[in-house]
Each structure stands twice: as C-alpha cells, then as structure tokens.
XYZ file of N, CA and C in Angstrom:
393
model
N -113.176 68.973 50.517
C -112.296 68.153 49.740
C -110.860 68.515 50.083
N -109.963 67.170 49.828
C -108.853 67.766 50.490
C -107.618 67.819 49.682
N -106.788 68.833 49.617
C -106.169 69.741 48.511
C -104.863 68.158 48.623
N -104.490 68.324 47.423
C -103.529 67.087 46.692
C -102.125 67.592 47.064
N -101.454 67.195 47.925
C -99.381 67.683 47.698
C -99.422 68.231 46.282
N -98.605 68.931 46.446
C -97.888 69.198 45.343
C -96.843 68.433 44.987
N -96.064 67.971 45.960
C -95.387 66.959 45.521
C -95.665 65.411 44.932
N -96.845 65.270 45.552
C -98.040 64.286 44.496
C -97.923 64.635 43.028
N -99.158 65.685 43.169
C -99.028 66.144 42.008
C -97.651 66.408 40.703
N -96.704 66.895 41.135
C -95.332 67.114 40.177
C -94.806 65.925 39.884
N -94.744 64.630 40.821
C -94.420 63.607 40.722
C -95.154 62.298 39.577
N -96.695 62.817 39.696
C -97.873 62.006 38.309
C -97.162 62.818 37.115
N -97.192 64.267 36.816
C -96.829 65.222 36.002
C -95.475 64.479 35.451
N -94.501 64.225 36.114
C -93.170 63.920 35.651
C -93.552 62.313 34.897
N -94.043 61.694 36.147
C -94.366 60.119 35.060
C -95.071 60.061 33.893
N -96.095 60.677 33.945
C -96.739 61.342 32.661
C -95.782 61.680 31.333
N -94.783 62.749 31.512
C -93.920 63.600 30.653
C -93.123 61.757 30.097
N -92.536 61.389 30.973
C -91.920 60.387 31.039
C -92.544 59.088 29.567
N -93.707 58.439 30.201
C -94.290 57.182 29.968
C -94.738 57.663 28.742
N -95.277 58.735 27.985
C -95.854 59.270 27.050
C -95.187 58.911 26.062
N -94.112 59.669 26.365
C -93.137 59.392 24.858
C -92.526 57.926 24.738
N -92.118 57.228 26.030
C -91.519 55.610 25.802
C -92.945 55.235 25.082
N -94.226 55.371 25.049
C -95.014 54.377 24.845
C -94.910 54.758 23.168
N -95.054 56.258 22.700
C -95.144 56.507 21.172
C -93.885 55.999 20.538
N -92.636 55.811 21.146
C -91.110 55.674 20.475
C -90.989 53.559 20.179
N -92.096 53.202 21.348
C -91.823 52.077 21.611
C -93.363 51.142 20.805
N -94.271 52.625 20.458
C -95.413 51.926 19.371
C -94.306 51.816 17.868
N -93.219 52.696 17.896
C -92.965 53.340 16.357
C -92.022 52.038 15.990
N -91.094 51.337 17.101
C -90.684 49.871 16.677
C -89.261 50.408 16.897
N -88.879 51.290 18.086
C -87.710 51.454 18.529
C -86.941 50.651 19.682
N -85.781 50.222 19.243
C -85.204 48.706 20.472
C -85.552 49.537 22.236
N -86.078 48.353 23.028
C -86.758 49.684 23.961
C -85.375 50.312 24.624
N -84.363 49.582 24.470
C -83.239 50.399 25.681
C -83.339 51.802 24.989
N -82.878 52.119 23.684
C -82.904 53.265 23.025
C -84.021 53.996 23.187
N -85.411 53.450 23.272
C -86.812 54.267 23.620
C -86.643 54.775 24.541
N -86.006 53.835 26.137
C -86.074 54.045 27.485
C -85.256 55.171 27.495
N -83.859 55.380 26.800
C -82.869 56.508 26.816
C -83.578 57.750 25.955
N -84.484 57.496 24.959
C -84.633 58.739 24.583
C -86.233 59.684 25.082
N -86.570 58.531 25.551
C -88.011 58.927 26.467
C -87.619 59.753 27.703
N -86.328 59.095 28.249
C -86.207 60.014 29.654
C -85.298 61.301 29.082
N -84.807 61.424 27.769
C -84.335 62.956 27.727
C -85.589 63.995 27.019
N -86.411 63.141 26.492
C -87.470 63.866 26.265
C -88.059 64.723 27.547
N -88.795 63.478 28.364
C -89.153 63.647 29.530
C -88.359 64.680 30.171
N -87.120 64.937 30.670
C -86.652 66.082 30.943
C -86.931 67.073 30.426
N -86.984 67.354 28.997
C -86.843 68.936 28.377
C -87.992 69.072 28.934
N -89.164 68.169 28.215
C -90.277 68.768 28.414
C -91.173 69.000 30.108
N -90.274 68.496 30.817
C -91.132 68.829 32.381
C -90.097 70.004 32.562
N -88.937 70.268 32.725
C -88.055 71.223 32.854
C -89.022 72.643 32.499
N -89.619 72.435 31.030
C -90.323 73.514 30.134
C -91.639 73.738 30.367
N -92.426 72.744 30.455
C -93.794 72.951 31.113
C -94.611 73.172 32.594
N -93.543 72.169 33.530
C -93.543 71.895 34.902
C -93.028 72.638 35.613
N -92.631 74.089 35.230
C -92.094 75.121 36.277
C -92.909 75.451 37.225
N -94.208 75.262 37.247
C -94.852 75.903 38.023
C -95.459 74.529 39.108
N -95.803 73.435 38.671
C -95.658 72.663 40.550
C -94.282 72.506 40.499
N -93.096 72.838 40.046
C -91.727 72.634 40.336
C -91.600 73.671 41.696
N -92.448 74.760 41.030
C -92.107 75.882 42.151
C -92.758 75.803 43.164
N -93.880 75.508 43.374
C -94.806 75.093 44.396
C -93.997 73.807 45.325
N -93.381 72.502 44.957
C -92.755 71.702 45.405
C -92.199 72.445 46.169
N -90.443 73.560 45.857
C -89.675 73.940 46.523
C -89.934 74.754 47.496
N -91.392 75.411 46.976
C -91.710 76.032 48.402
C -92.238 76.018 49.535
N -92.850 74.482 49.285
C -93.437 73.566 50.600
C -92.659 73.105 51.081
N -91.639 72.766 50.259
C -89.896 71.815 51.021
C -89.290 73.484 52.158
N -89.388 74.332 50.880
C -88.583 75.479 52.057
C -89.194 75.720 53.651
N -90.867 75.847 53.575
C -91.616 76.301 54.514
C -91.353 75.448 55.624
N -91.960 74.088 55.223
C -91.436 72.194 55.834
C -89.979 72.506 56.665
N -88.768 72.939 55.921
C -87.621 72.751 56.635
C -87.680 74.226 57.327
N -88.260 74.573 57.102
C -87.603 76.457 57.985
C -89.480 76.630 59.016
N -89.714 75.903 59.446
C -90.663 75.850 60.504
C -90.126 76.991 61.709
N -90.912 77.239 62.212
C -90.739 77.832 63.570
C -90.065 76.514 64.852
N -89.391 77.049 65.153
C -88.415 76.547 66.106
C -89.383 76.675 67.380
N -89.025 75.255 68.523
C -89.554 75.180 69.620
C -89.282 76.257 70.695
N -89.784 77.019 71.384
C -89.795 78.297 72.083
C -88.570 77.411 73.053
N -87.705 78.074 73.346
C -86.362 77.236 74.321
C -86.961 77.347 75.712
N -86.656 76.084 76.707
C -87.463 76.826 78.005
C -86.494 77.463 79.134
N -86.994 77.842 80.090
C -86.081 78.199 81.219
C -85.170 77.962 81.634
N -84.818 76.439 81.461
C -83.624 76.161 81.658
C -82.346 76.404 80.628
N -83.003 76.202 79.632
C -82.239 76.926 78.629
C -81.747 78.288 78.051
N -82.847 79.261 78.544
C -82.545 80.557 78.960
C -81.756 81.140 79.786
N -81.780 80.116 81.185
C -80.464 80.304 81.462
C -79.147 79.833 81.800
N -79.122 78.517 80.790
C -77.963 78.306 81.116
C -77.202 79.341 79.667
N -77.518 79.921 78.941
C -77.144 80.469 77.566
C -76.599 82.698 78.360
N -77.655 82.398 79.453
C -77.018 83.723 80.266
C -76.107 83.578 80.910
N -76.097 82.374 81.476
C -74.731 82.020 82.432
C -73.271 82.243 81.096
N -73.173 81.462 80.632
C -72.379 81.454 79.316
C -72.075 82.809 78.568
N -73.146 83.428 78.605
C -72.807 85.037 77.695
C -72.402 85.484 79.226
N -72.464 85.724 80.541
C -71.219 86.279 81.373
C -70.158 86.098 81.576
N -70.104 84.132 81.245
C -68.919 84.210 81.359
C -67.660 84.781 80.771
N -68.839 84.290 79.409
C -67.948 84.851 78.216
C -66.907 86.026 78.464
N -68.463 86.985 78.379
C -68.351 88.460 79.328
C -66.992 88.820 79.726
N -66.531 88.020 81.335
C -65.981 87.697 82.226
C -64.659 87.413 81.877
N -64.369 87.013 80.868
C -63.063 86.057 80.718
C -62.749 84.644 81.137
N -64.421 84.285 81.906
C -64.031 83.025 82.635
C -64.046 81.761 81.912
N -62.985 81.065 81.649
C -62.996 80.077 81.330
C -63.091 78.460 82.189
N -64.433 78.193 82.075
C -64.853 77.411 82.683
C -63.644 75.854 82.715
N -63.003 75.223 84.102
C -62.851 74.553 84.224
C -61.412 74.624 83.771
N -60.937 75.958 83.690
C -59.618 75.962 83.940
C -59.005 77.809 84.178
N -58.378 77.435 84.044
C -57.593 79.229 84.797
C -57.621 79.983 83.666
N -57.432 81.295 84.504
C -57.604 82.657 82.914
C -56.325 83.045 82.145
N -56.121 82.818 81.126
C -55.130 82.985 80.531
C -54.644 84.407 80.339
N -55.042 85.382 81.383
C -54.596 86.453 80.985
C -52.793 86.873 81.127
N -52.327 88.255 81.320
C -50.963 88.433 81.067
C -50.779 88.506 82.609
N -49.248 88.510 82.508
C -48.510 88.505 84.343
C -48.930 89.193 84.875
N -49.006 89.457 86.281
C -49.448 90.818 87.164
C -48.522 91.829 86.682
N -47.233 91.757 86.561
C -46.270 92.940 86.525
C -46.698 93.089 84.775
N -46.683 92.498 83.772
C -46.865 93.254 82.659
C -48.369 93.393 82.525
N -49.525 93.775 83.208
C -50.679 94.314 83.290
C -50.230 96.467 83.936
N -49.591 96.018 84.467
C -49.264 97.595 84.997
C -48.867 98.487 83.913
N -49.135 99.718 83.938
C -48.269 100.519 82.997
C -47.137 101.185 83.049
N -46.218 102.020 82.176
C -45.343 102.340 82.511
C -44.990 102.987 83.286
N -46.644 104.464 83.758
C -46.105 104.946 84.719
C -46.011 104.912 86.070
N -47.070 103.519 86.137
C -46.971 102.927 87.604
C -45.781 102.374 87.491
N -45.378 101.735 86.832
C -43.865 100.868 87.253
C -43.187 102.212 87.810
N -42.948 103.313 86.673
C -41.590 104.659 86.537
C -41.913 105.061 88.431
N -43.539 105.148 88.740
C -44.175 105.747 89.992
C -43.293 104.697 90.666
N -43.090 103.511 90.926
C -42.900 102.433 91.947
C -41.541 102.023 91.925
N -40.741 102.785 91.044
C -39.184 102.834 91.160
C -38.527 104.117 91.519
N -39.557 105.241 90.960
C -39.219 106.287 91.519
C -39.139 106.269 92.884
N -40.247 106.011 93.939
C -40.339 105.746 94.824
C -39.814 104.734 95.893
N -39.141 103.703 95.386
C -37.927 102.858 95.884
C -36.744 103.520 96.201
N -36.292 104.269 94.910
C -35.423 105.059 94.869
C -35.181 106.239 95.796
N -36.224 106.986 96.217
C -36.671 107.278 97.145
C -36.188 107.300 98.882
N -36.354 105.959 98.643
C -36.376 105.461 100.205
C -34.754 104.639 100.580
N -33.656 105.101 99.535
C -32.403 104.553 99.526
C -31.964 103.425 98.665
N -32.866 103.481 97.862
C -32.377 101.947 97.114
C -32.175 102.233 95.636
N -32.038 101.059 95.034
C -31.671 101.564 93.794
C -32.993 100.871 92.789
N -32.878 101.430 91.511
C -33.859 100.935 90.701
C -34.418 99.478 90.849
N -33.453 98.809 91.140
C -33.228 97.300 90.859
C -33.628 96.594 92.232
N -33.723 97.422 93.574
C -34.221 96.692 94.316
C -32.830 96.639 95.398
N -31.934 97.316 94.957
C -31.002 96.376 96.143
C -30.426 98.302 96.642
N -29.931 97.968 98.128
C -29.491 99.053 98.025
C -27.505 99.402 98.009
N -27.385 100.237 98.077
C -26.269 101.045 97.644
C -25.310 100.984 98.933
C-alpha cells in the first residue's frame, strides 16, 4: 500500500478544521460572510494547535525535496573551476592586464639606496646626471 503525502494529508486536515465550524456557525443561522470570517479564524487556532505534527512532517519533506543531493559536476567542470582557482592564485586577470604597482615602486628601499649608491659610485650623482 502506498504511503499518502503528507502534504495530502495536512491539506484534508486543514479543510476539515476549516468546513467544520462554517457548517455548525452556518446550521446556528449566522449571515454566511460572518460564518465564512469566523470559521476561517477558528480554523486557524485550531490547526495551528492540533496540526503541529503533519505541519512538521510537511516542512520536512519540503526541506529534504529542496536540499537534494546535487548532480556530481563533470570533468569539464572540474576543470575549468581549477583553471580559475590558479588564476585567481596568479593574479591573472583574464582578458585584461595585471593591475599590479610600477616596476620602480615594487623594489625596496634598499635596492633603490644599493642602485644609487652604486651610480654614485661610478661618477654620477644620485639623480642620474653627472657632475
């Protein structure tokens, strides 16, 4: 035999809670709009109060339903997602140039101090020109 949704089920449960009371409010000789309005706040308390439990069963077939196991990704997708984490890696920004800093402010100070000292050196002055 084959087992009923739960969402079946909670859904008869609610019409039930529902139709019960419009039919007793609407035997008792109440105008039906007022039956219809006070049948469906009935209907609330009382499925809210009794119906917790296929309420809970519902949300947890909806949770399972949406949070399925995901399709295994294939090869090609494996690697285009490695290509991407090197580039990353890399600094490379695909499809245009690397935004990194100038060649001369990548150096440090004491290579510059080393590469003026050494100008200096050879007759010239800090600045490049000589004397």
């Amino acid at each position: 035999m084959k087992r009923i949704p739960s969402w079946l089920t909670y859904t008869v449960l609610r019409l039930v809670v529902f139709v019960v009371p419009l039919i007793i409010l609407l035997v008792i000789g109440i105008v039906w709009w007022a039956a219809v309005i006070a049948a469906a706040l009935i209907g609330l308390c009382l499925s809210y109060i009794l119906l917790s439990k296929p309420r809970n069963a519902v949300s947890s077939d909806l949770y399972a339903a949406r949070h399925r196991d995901k399709p295994a990704p294939s090869a090609d997708d494996e690697e285009d997602a490695a290509i991407d984490a090197a580039q990353s890696e890399a600094g490379h920004v695909p499809g245009g140039s690397s935004e990194g800093p100038e060649p001369d402010a990548t150096r440090s100070d004491a290579t510059r101090s080393d590469s003026t000292q050494s100008e200096v050196e050879r007759g010239g002055t800090a600045s490049g020109q000589k004397a």
